[in-house]
Amino acid sequence: MRVLLVGAGGVGNAITRIAARRSFFDHMVVADYDLARAESAVAALAPDHRFSAERIDASDEAAVAALLRRENCDVLLNATDPRFVMPLFQAALSAGANYLDMAMSLSRPHPERPHELCGVKLGDSQFERAEDWEKAGALALVGIGVEPGLSDVFARHAADELFDEIEEIGIRDGANLTVDGYDFAPSFSIWTTIEECLNPPVVWEADRGWFTTAPFSEPEVFDFPEGIGPVECVNVEHEEVLLVPRWVEARRVTFKYGLGEDFIRTLQTLHLVGLDRTDPVPVPAADGSGTVQVSPRDVVAACLPDPATLGERMHGKTCAGTWVKGTKDGRPREVYLYHVVDNQWSMREYGSQAVVWQTAINPVVALELLASGTWSGSGILGPEALPARPFLDLLTEYGSPWGMREQ
């Protein structure tokens, strides 16, 4: 297997460090808009000659397709933010390569009733091309990070082995991470964090389909395992709600994130003053020569520390998991399937902070399953469309076991 990895940021770096310990692939091209960043990621793995660095503009579909062909890559792994999903997704199809991502094409709220009705949903732009992927005999495995990704695998596992009927599937994410020296330092891309937290959250109900609510709605306190403890979680827009109902039968699907009051208040303030906007606004040039066009959200991202650099200052654990309620053998059952990563462990073992490492391990596991033929398919599939047990077994083999708690 030859892989084109696009994006050498925190998650991309962690992907290379995890993959370097495995033998299932022949070569991985690490490509980034900043060539020095890609070269640094490759140099850190020396003398592993299976890795090489290239410069690429992820928004340039033709250039990405040309790179895939030139390097004879079988698969494109997208480790960029969601703005670049569609050009990379389409470049892979054009070049006849398979495709994996960890976040799906962007949504747009309903223009008149954003907190009741869906507008353009996450992934809609990709699923519109499903027939093209099927005709090409190629696979687009979408949402295969940790959330979405491992959380979806947990949903499939619950349906296959733990329940006869499922009433509700709820993704619940919480942490007790702190960052020394910062009052506000997101552990993941602030661009993506703003997108998913300030957009109207989507909920699925079998008798209603997909609908939206107000941001940060339906707060609940969820008790997370392995010492993290109770965390207040709120509704957030996330891909699992759009993916799970396509392949797993349940009466309700939700996603709730443990953000905390201070984090929510900061995001609400950014929204209030327009700093969450992505469309460029004119700003006077520093030399007085006129104006330059600047995206407010890009300014926010530039003012905050790079999440990939926070590992040495970060303490605590992060937990991603799937809570499932239903019946088994005629009796009520409720479980929480989860994956916990301790930041001190991930820094010591891989030099990557916990949140980006937890995201990165899952696409590497998926690539290995595809390389072996254990996972296969064509068209556009979510992780829950494929057998869960091989994934969970291989994740454990990687040295990062998952857990299950009866509620």
PDB file of N, CA and C in Angstrom, residues 261-328:
ATOM      1  N   GLU A 261     -18.276  25.660  31.244  1.00  0.00           N
ATOM      2  CA  GLU A 261     -18.896  26.987  31.139  1.00  0.00           C
ATOM      3  C   GLU A 261     -17.962  28.023  30.533  1.00  0.00           C
ATOM      4  N   ASP A 262     -16.689  28.032  30.951  1.00  0.00           N
ATOM      5  CA  ASP A 262     -15.755  29.043  30.452  1.00  0.00           C
ATOM      6  C   ASP A 262     -15.522  28.903  28.960  1.00  0.00           C
ATOM      7  N   PHE A 263     -15.391  27.661  28.499  1.00  0.00           N
ATOM      8  CA  PHE A 263     -15.159  27.417  27.079  1.00  0.00           C
ATOM      9  C   PHE A 263     -16.369  27.856  26.263  1.00  0.00           C
ATOM     10  N   ILE A 264     -17.565  27.500  26.728  1.00  0.00           N
ATOM     11  CA  ILE A 264     -18.789  27.896  26.032  1.00  0.00           C
ATOM     12  C   ILE A 264     -18.912  29.418  25.983  1.00  0.00           C
ATOM     13  N   ARG A 265     -18.634  30.068  27.111  1.00  0.00           N
ATOM     14  CA  ARG A 265     -18.741  31.527  27.162  1.00  0.00           C
ATOM     15  C   ARG A 265     -17.776  32.187  26.170  1.00  0.00           C
ATOM     16  N   THR A 266     -16.561  31.646  26.057  1.00  0.00           N
ATOM     17  CA  THR A 266     -15.584  32.199  25.115  1.00  0.00           C
ATOM     18  C   THR A 266     -16.071  32.045  23.676  1.00  0.00           C
ATOM     19  N   LEU A 267     -16.587  30.869  23.338  1.00  0.00           N
ATOM     20  CA  LEU A 267     -17.097  30.661  21.987  1.00  0.00           C
ATOM     21  C   LEU A 267     -18.282  31.578  21.686  1.00  0.00           C
ATOM     22  N   GLN A 268     -19.157  31.763  22.672  1.00  0.00           N
ATOM     23  CA  GLN A 268     -20.305  32.645  22.471  1.00  0.00           C
ATOM     24  C   GLN A 268     -19.848  34.089  22.244  1.00  0.00           C
ATOM     25  N   THR A 269     -18.793  34.516  22.941  1.00  0.00           N
ATOM     26  CA  THR A 269     -18.254  35.859  22.761  1.00  0.00           C
ATOM     27  C   THR A 269     -17.656  36.021  21.371  1.00  0.00           C
ATOM     28  N   LEU A 270     -16.905  35.023  20.916  1.00  0.00           N
ATOM     29  CA  LEU A 270     -16.361  35.080  19.557  1.00  0.00           C
ATOM     30  C   LEU A 270     -17.480  35.240  18.534  1.00  0.00           C
ATOM     31  N   HIS A 271     -18.573  34.512  18.739  1.00  0.00           N
ATOM     32  CA  HIS A 271     -19.713  34.603  17.830  1.00  0.00           C
ATOM     33  C   HIS A 271     -20.370  35.983  17.912  1.00  0.00           C
ATOM     34  N   LEU A 272     -20.496  36.499  19.137  1.00  0.00           N
ATOM     35  CA  LEU A 272     -21.166  37.778  19.350  1.00  0.00           C
ATOM     36  C   LEU A 272     -20.462  38.910  18.599  1.00  0.00           C
ATOM     37  N   VAL A 273     -19.130  38.880  18.559  1.00  0.00           N
ATOM     38  CA  VAL A 273     -18.376  39.963  17.908  1.00  0.00           C
ATOM     39  C   VAL A 273     -17.965  39.603  16.480  1.00  0.00           C
ATOM     40  N   GLY A 274     -18.422  38.466  15.980  1.00  0.00           N
ATOM     41  CA  GLY A 274     -18.177  38.107  14.589  1.00  0.00           C
ATOM     42  C   GLY A 274     -16.840  37.470  14.298  1.00  0.00           C
ATOM     43  N   LEU A 275     -16.122  37.068  15.330  1.00  0.00           N
ATOM     44  CA  LEU A 275     -14.805  36.479  15.106  1.00  0.00           C
ATOM     45  C   LEU A 275     -14.861  35.002  14.733  1.00  0.00           C
ATOM     46  N   ASP A 276     -16.055  34.445  14.672  1.00  0.00           N
ATOM     47  CA  ASP A 276     -16.195  33.062  14.195  1.00  0.00           C
ATOM     48  C   ASP A 276     -16.431  33.014  12.688  1.00  0.00           C
ATOM     49  N   ARG A 277     -16.554  34.174  12.035  1.00  0.00           N
ATOM     50  CA  ARG A 277     -16.850  34.224  10.602  1.00  0.00           C
ATOM     51  C   ARG A 277     -15.679  33.681   9.783  1.00  0.00           C
ATOM     52  N   THR A 278     -16.014  33.028   8.665  1.00  0.00           N
ATOM     53  CA  THR A 278     -14.971  32.510   7.780  1.00  0.00           C
ATOM     54  C   THR A 278     -14.800  33.365   6.529  1.00  0.00           C
ATOM     55  N   ASP A 279     -15.830  34.175   6.180  1.00  0.00           N
ATOM     56  CA  ASP A 279     -15.711  35.011   4.994  1.00  0.00           C
ATOM     57  C   ASP A 279     -14.762  36.175   5.285  1.00  0.00           C
ATOM     58  N   PRO A 280     -13.859  36.506   4.356  1.00  0.00           N
ATOM     59  CA  PRO A 280     -12.877  37.571   4.588  1.00  0.00           C
ATOM     60  C   PRO A 280     -13.534  38.937   4.781  1.00  0.00           C
ATOM     61  N   VAL A 281     -12.894  39.745   5.617  1.00  0.00           N
ATOM     62  CA  VAL A 281     -13.320  41.126   5.816  1.00  0.00           C
ATOM     63  C   VAL A 281     -12.130  42.037   5.508  1.00  0.00           C
ATOM     64  N   PRO A 282     -12.386  43.265   5.026  1.00  0.00           N
ATOM     65  CA  PRO A 282     -11.273  44.166   4.703  1.00  0.00           C
ATOM     66  C   PRO A 282     -10.647  44.729   5.978  1.00  0.00           C
ATOM     67  N   VAL A 283      -9.320  44.690   6.038  1.00  0.00           N
ATOM     68  CA  VAL A 283      -8.562  45.199   7.185  1.00  0.00           C
ATOM     69  C   VAL A 283      -7.479  46.126   6.647  1.00  0.00           C
ATOM     70  N   PRO A 284      -7.298  47.334   7.246  1.00  0.00           N
ATOM     71  CA  PRO A 284      -6.245  48.230   6.767  1.00  0.00           C
ATOM     72  C   PRO A 284      -4.880  47.557   6.817  1.00  0.00           C
ATOM     73  N   ALA A 285      -4.119  47.680   5.737  1.00  0.00           N
ATOM     74  CA  ALA A 285      -2.770  47.118   5.683  1.00  0.00           C
ATOM     75  C   ALA A 285      -1.856  47.872   6.637  1.00  0.00           C
ATOM     76  N   ALA A 286      -0.886  47.164   7.209  1.00  0.00           N
ATOM     77  CA  ALA A 286       0.001  47.762   8.197  1.00  0.00           C
ATOM     78  C   ALA A 286       0.836  48.900   7.613  1.00  0.00           C
ATOM     79  N   ASP A 287       1.137  48.821   6.314  1.00  0.00           N
ATOM     80  CA  ASP A 287       1.965  49.863   5.703  1.00  0.00           C
ATOM     81  C   ASP A 287       1.146  51.013   5.139  1.00  0.00           C
ATOM     82  N   GLY A 288      -0.174  50.989   5.386  1.00  0.00           N
ATOM     83  CA  GLY A 288      -1.037  52.067   4.934  1.00  0.00           C
ATOM     84  C   GLY A 288      -1.318  52.061   3.454  1.00  0.00           C
ATOM     85  N   SER A 289      -0.994  50.959   2.767  1.00  0.00           N
ATOM     86  CA  SER A 289      -1.129  50.919   1.316  1.00  0.00           C
ATOM     87  C   SER A 289      -2.535  50.570   0.837  1.00  0.00           C
ATOM     88  N   GLY A 290      -3.453  50.355   1.768  1.00  0.00           N
ATOM     89  CA  GLY A 290      -4.810  49.984   1.383  1.00  0.00           C
ATOM     90  C   GLY A 290      -5.377  48.992   2.368  1.00  0.00           C
ATOM     91  N   THR A 291      -6.099  48.005   1.876  1.00  0.00           N
ATOM     92  CA  THR A 291      -6.689  46.997   2.757  1.00  0.00           C
ATOM     93  C   THR A 291      -6.302  45.600   2.279  1.00  0.00           C
ATOM     94  N   VAL A 292      -6.361  44.671   3.211  1.00  0.00           N
ATOM     95  CA  VAL A 292      -6.166  43.260   2.889  1.00  0.00           C
ATOM     96  C   VAL A 292      -7.402  42.505   3.365  1.00  0.00           C
ATOM     97  N   GLN A 293      -7.698  41.389   2.721  1.00  0.00           N
ATOM     98  CA  GLN A 293      -8.851  40.577   3.083  1.00  0.00           C
ATOM     99  C   GLN A 293      -8.411  39.497   4.081  1.00  0.00           C
ATOM    100  N   VAL A 294      -9.061  39.475   5.244  1.00  0.00           N
ATOM    101  CA  VAL A 294      -8.669  38.559   6.313  1.00  0.00           C
ATOM    102  C   VAL A 294      -9.903  37.855   6.859  1.00  0.00           C
ATOM    103  N   SER A 295      -9.815  36.521   7.037  1.00  0.00           N
ATOM    104  CA  SER A 295     -10.888  35.761   7.664  1.00  0.00           C
ATOM    105  C   SER A 295     -10.778  35.898   9.184  1.00  0.00           C
ATOM    106  N   PRO A 296     -11.828  36.402   9.871  1.00  0.00           N
ATOM    107  CA  PRO A 296     -11.744  36.555  11.329  1.00  0.00           C
ATOM    108  C   PRO A 296     -11.394  35.256  12.044  1.00  0.00           C
ATOM    109  N   ARG A 297     -11.924  34.138  11.580  1.00  0.00           N
ATOM    110  CA  ARG A 297     -11.627  32.881  12.271  1.00  0.00           C
ATOM    111  C   ARG A 297     -10.154  32.501  12.116  1.00  0.00           C
ATOM    112  N   ASP A 298      -9.568  32.830  10.971  1.00  0.00           N
ATOM    113  CA  ASP A 298      -8.142  32.563  10.793  1.00  0.00           C
ATOM    114  C   ASP A 298      -7.306  33.424  11.732  1.00  0.00           C
ATOM    115  N   VAL A 299      -7.774  34.651  12.014  1.00  0.00           N
ATOM    116  CA  VAL A 299      -7.067  35.518  12.962  1.00  0.00           C
ATOM    117  C   VAL A 299      -7.096  34.903  14.359  1.00  0.00           C
ATOM    118  N   VAL A 300      -8.265  34.405  14.775  1.00  0.00           N
ATOM    119  CA  VAL A 300      -8.382  33.747  16.080  1.00  0.00           C
ATOM    120  C   VAL A 300      -7.416  32.570  16.160  1.00  0.00           C
ATOM    121  N   ALA A 301      -7.379  31.764  15.102  1.00  0.00           N
ATOM    122  CA  ALA A 301      -6.491  30.598  15.085  1.00  0.00           C
ATOM    123  C   ALA A 301      -5.032  31.020  15.190  1.00  0.00           C
ATOM    124  N   ALA A 302      -4.674  32.114  14.511  1.00  0.00           N
ATOM    125  CA  ALA A 302      -3.287  32.583  14.536  1.00  0.00           C
ATOM    126  C   ALA A 302      -2.888  33.123  15.902  1.00  0.00           C
ATOM    127  N   CYS A 303      -3.861  33.611  16.672  1.00  0.00           N
ATOM    128  CA  CYS A 303      -3.569  34.194  17.982  1.00  0.00           C
ATOM    129  C   CYS A 303      -3.462  33.140  19.091  1.00  0.00           C
ATOM    130  N   LEU A 304      -3.933  31.935  18.824  1.00  0.00           N
ATOM    131  CA  LEU A 304      -3.915  30.874  19.830  1.00  0.00           C
ATOM    132  C   LEU A 304      -2.749  29.926  19.584  1.00  0.00           C
ATOM    133  N   PRO A 305      -2.290  29.233  20.614  1.00  0.00           N
ATOM    134  CA  PRO A 305      -1.185  28.300  20.417  1.00  0.00           C
ATOM    135  C   PRO A 305      -1.591  27.121  19.545  1.00  0.00           C
ATOM    136  N   ASP A 306      -0.644  26.603  18.768  1.00  0.00           N
ATOM    137  CA  ASP A 306      -0.872  25.417  17.961  1.00  0.00           C
ATOM    138  C   ASP A 306      -1.114  24.242  18.908  1.00  0.00           C
ATOM    139  N   PRO A 307      -2.272  23.564  18.794  1.00  0.00           N
ATOM    140  CA  PRO A 307      -2.553  22.451  19.712  1.00  0.00           C
ATOM    141  C   PRO A 307      -1.459  21.388  19.734  1.00  0.00           C
ATOM    142  N   ALA A 308      -0.754  21.228  18.605  1.00  0.00           N
ATOM    143  CA  ALA A 308       0.293  20.204  18.534  1.00  0.00           C
ATOM    144  C   ALA A 308       1.465  20.525  19.454  1.00  0.00           C
ATOM    145  N   THR A 309       1.600  21.808  19.852  1.00  0.00           N
ATOM    146  CA  THR A 309       2.748  22.222  20.680  1.00  0.00           C
ATOM    147  C   THR A 309       2.432  22.221  22.174  1.00  0.00           C
ATOM    148  N   LEU A 310       1.223  21.840  22.551  1.00  0.00           N
ATOM    149  CA  LEU A 310       0.795  21.981  23.944  1.00  0.00           C
ATOM    150  C   LEU A 310       1.090  20.765  24.808  1.00  0.00           C
ATOM    151  N   GLY A 311       1.574  19.704  24.220  1.00  0.00           N
ATOM    152  CA  GLY A 311       1.708  18.446  24.947  1.00  0.00           C
ATOM    153  C   GLY A 311       2.507  18.532  26.223  1.00  0.00           C
ATOM    154  N   GLU A 312       3.624  19.256  26.198  1.00  0.00           N
ATOM    155  CA  GLU A 312       4.485  19.347  27.380  1.00  0.00           C
ATOM    156  C   GLU A 312       3.806  20.117  28.511  1.00  0.00           C
ATOM    157  N   ARG A 313       2.840  20.971  28.170  1.00  0.00           N
ATOM    158  CA  ARG A 313       2.138  21.780  29.170  1.00  0.00           C
ATOM    159  C   ARG A 313       0.820  21.155  29.613  1.00  0.00           C
ATOM    160  N   MET A 314       0.428  20.074  28.952  1.00  0.00           N
ATOM    161  CA  MET A 314      -0.890  19.501  29.164  1.00  0.00           C
ATOM    162  C   MET A 314      -0.842  18.371  30.185  1.00  0.00           C
ATOM    163  N   HIS A 315      -1.895  18.281  30.997  1.00  0.00           N
ATOM    164  CA  HIS A 315      -2.002  17.237  32.008  1.00  0.00           C
ATOM    165  C   HIS A 315      -3.429  16.690  32.002  1.00  0.00           C
ATOM    166  N   GLY A 316      -3.548  15.388  32.251  1.00  0.00           N
ATOM    167  CA  GLY A 316      -4.866  14.791  32.388  1.00  0.00           C
ATOM    168  C   GLY A 316      -5.162  13.786  31.293  1.00  0.00           C
ATOM    169  N   LYS A 317      -6.449  13.432  31.194  1.00  0.00           N
ATOM    170  CA  LYS A 317      -6.894  12.392  30.273  1.00  0.00           C
ATOM    171  C   LYS A 317      -8.049  12.901  29.417  1.00  0.00           C
ATOM    172  N   THR A 318      -8.179  12.299  28.243  1.00  0.00           N
ATOM    173  CA  THR A 318      -9.314  12.578  27.376  1.00  0.00           C
ATOM    174  C   THR A 318     -10.048  11.272  27.089  1.00  0.00           C
ATOM    175  N   CYS A 319     -11.380  11.339  27.027  1.00  0.00           N
ATOM    176  CA  CYS A 319     -12.198  10.150  26.830  1.00  0.00           C
ATOM    177  C   CYS A 319     -13.177  10.368  25.683  1.00  0.00           C
ATOM    178  N   ALA A 320     -13.162   9.446  24.737  1.00  0.00           N
ATOM    179  CA  ALA A 320     -14.152   9.419  23.661  1.00  0.00           C
ATOM    180  C   ALA A 320     -14.952   8.139  23.811  1.00  0.00           C
ATOM    181  N   GLY A 321     -16.268   8.231  23.662  1.00  0.00           N
ATOM    182  CA  GLY A 321     -17.040   7.015  23.869  1.00  0.00           C
ATOM    183  C   GLY A 321     -18.465   7.096  23.360  1.00  0.00           C
ATOM    184  N   THR A 322     -19.099   5.937  23.369  1.00  0.00           N
ATOM    185  CA  THR A 322     -20.455   5.794  22.853  1.00  0.00           C
ATOM    186  C   THR A 322     -21.324   5.116  23.911  1.00  0.00           C
ATOM    187  N   TRP A 323     -22.331   5.851  24.347  1.00  0.00           N
ATOM    188  CA  TRP A 323     -23.297   5.339  25.328  1.00  0.00           C
ATOM    189  C   TRP A 323     -24.479   4.764  24.552  1.00  0.00           C
ATOM    190  N   VAL A 324     -24.877   3.561  24.925  1.00  0.00           N
ATOM    191  CA  VAL A 324     -25.953   2.875  24.199  1.00  0.00           C
ATOM    192  C   VAL A 324     -26.971   2.341  25.199  1.00  0.00           C
ATOM    193  N   LYS A 325     -28.235   2.585  24.902  1.00  0.00           N
ATOM    194  CA  LYS A 325     -29.335   2.127  25.753  1.00  0.00           C
ATOM    195  C   LYS A 325     -30.310   1.322  24.901  1.00  0.00           C
ATOM    196  N   GLY A 326     -30.720   0.143  25.431  1.00  0.00           N
ATOM    197  CA  GLY A 326     -31.658  -0.692  24.699  1.00  0.00           C
ATOM    198  C   GLY A 326     -31.992  -1.948  25.467  1.00  0.00           C
ATOM    199  N   THR A 327     -32.197  -3.046  24.741  1.00  0.00           N
ATOM    200  CA  THR A 327     -32.530  -4.310  25.399  1.00  0.00           C
ATOM    201  C   THR A 327     -31.687  -5.436  24.825  1.00  0.00           C
ATOM    202  N   LYS A 328     -31.417  -6.439  25.682  1.00  0.00           N
ATOM    203  CA  LYS A 328     -30.726  -7.660  25.284  1.00  0.00           C
ATOM    204  C   LYS A 328     -31.404  -8.836  25.977  1.00  0.00           C
TER     205      LYS A 328
END
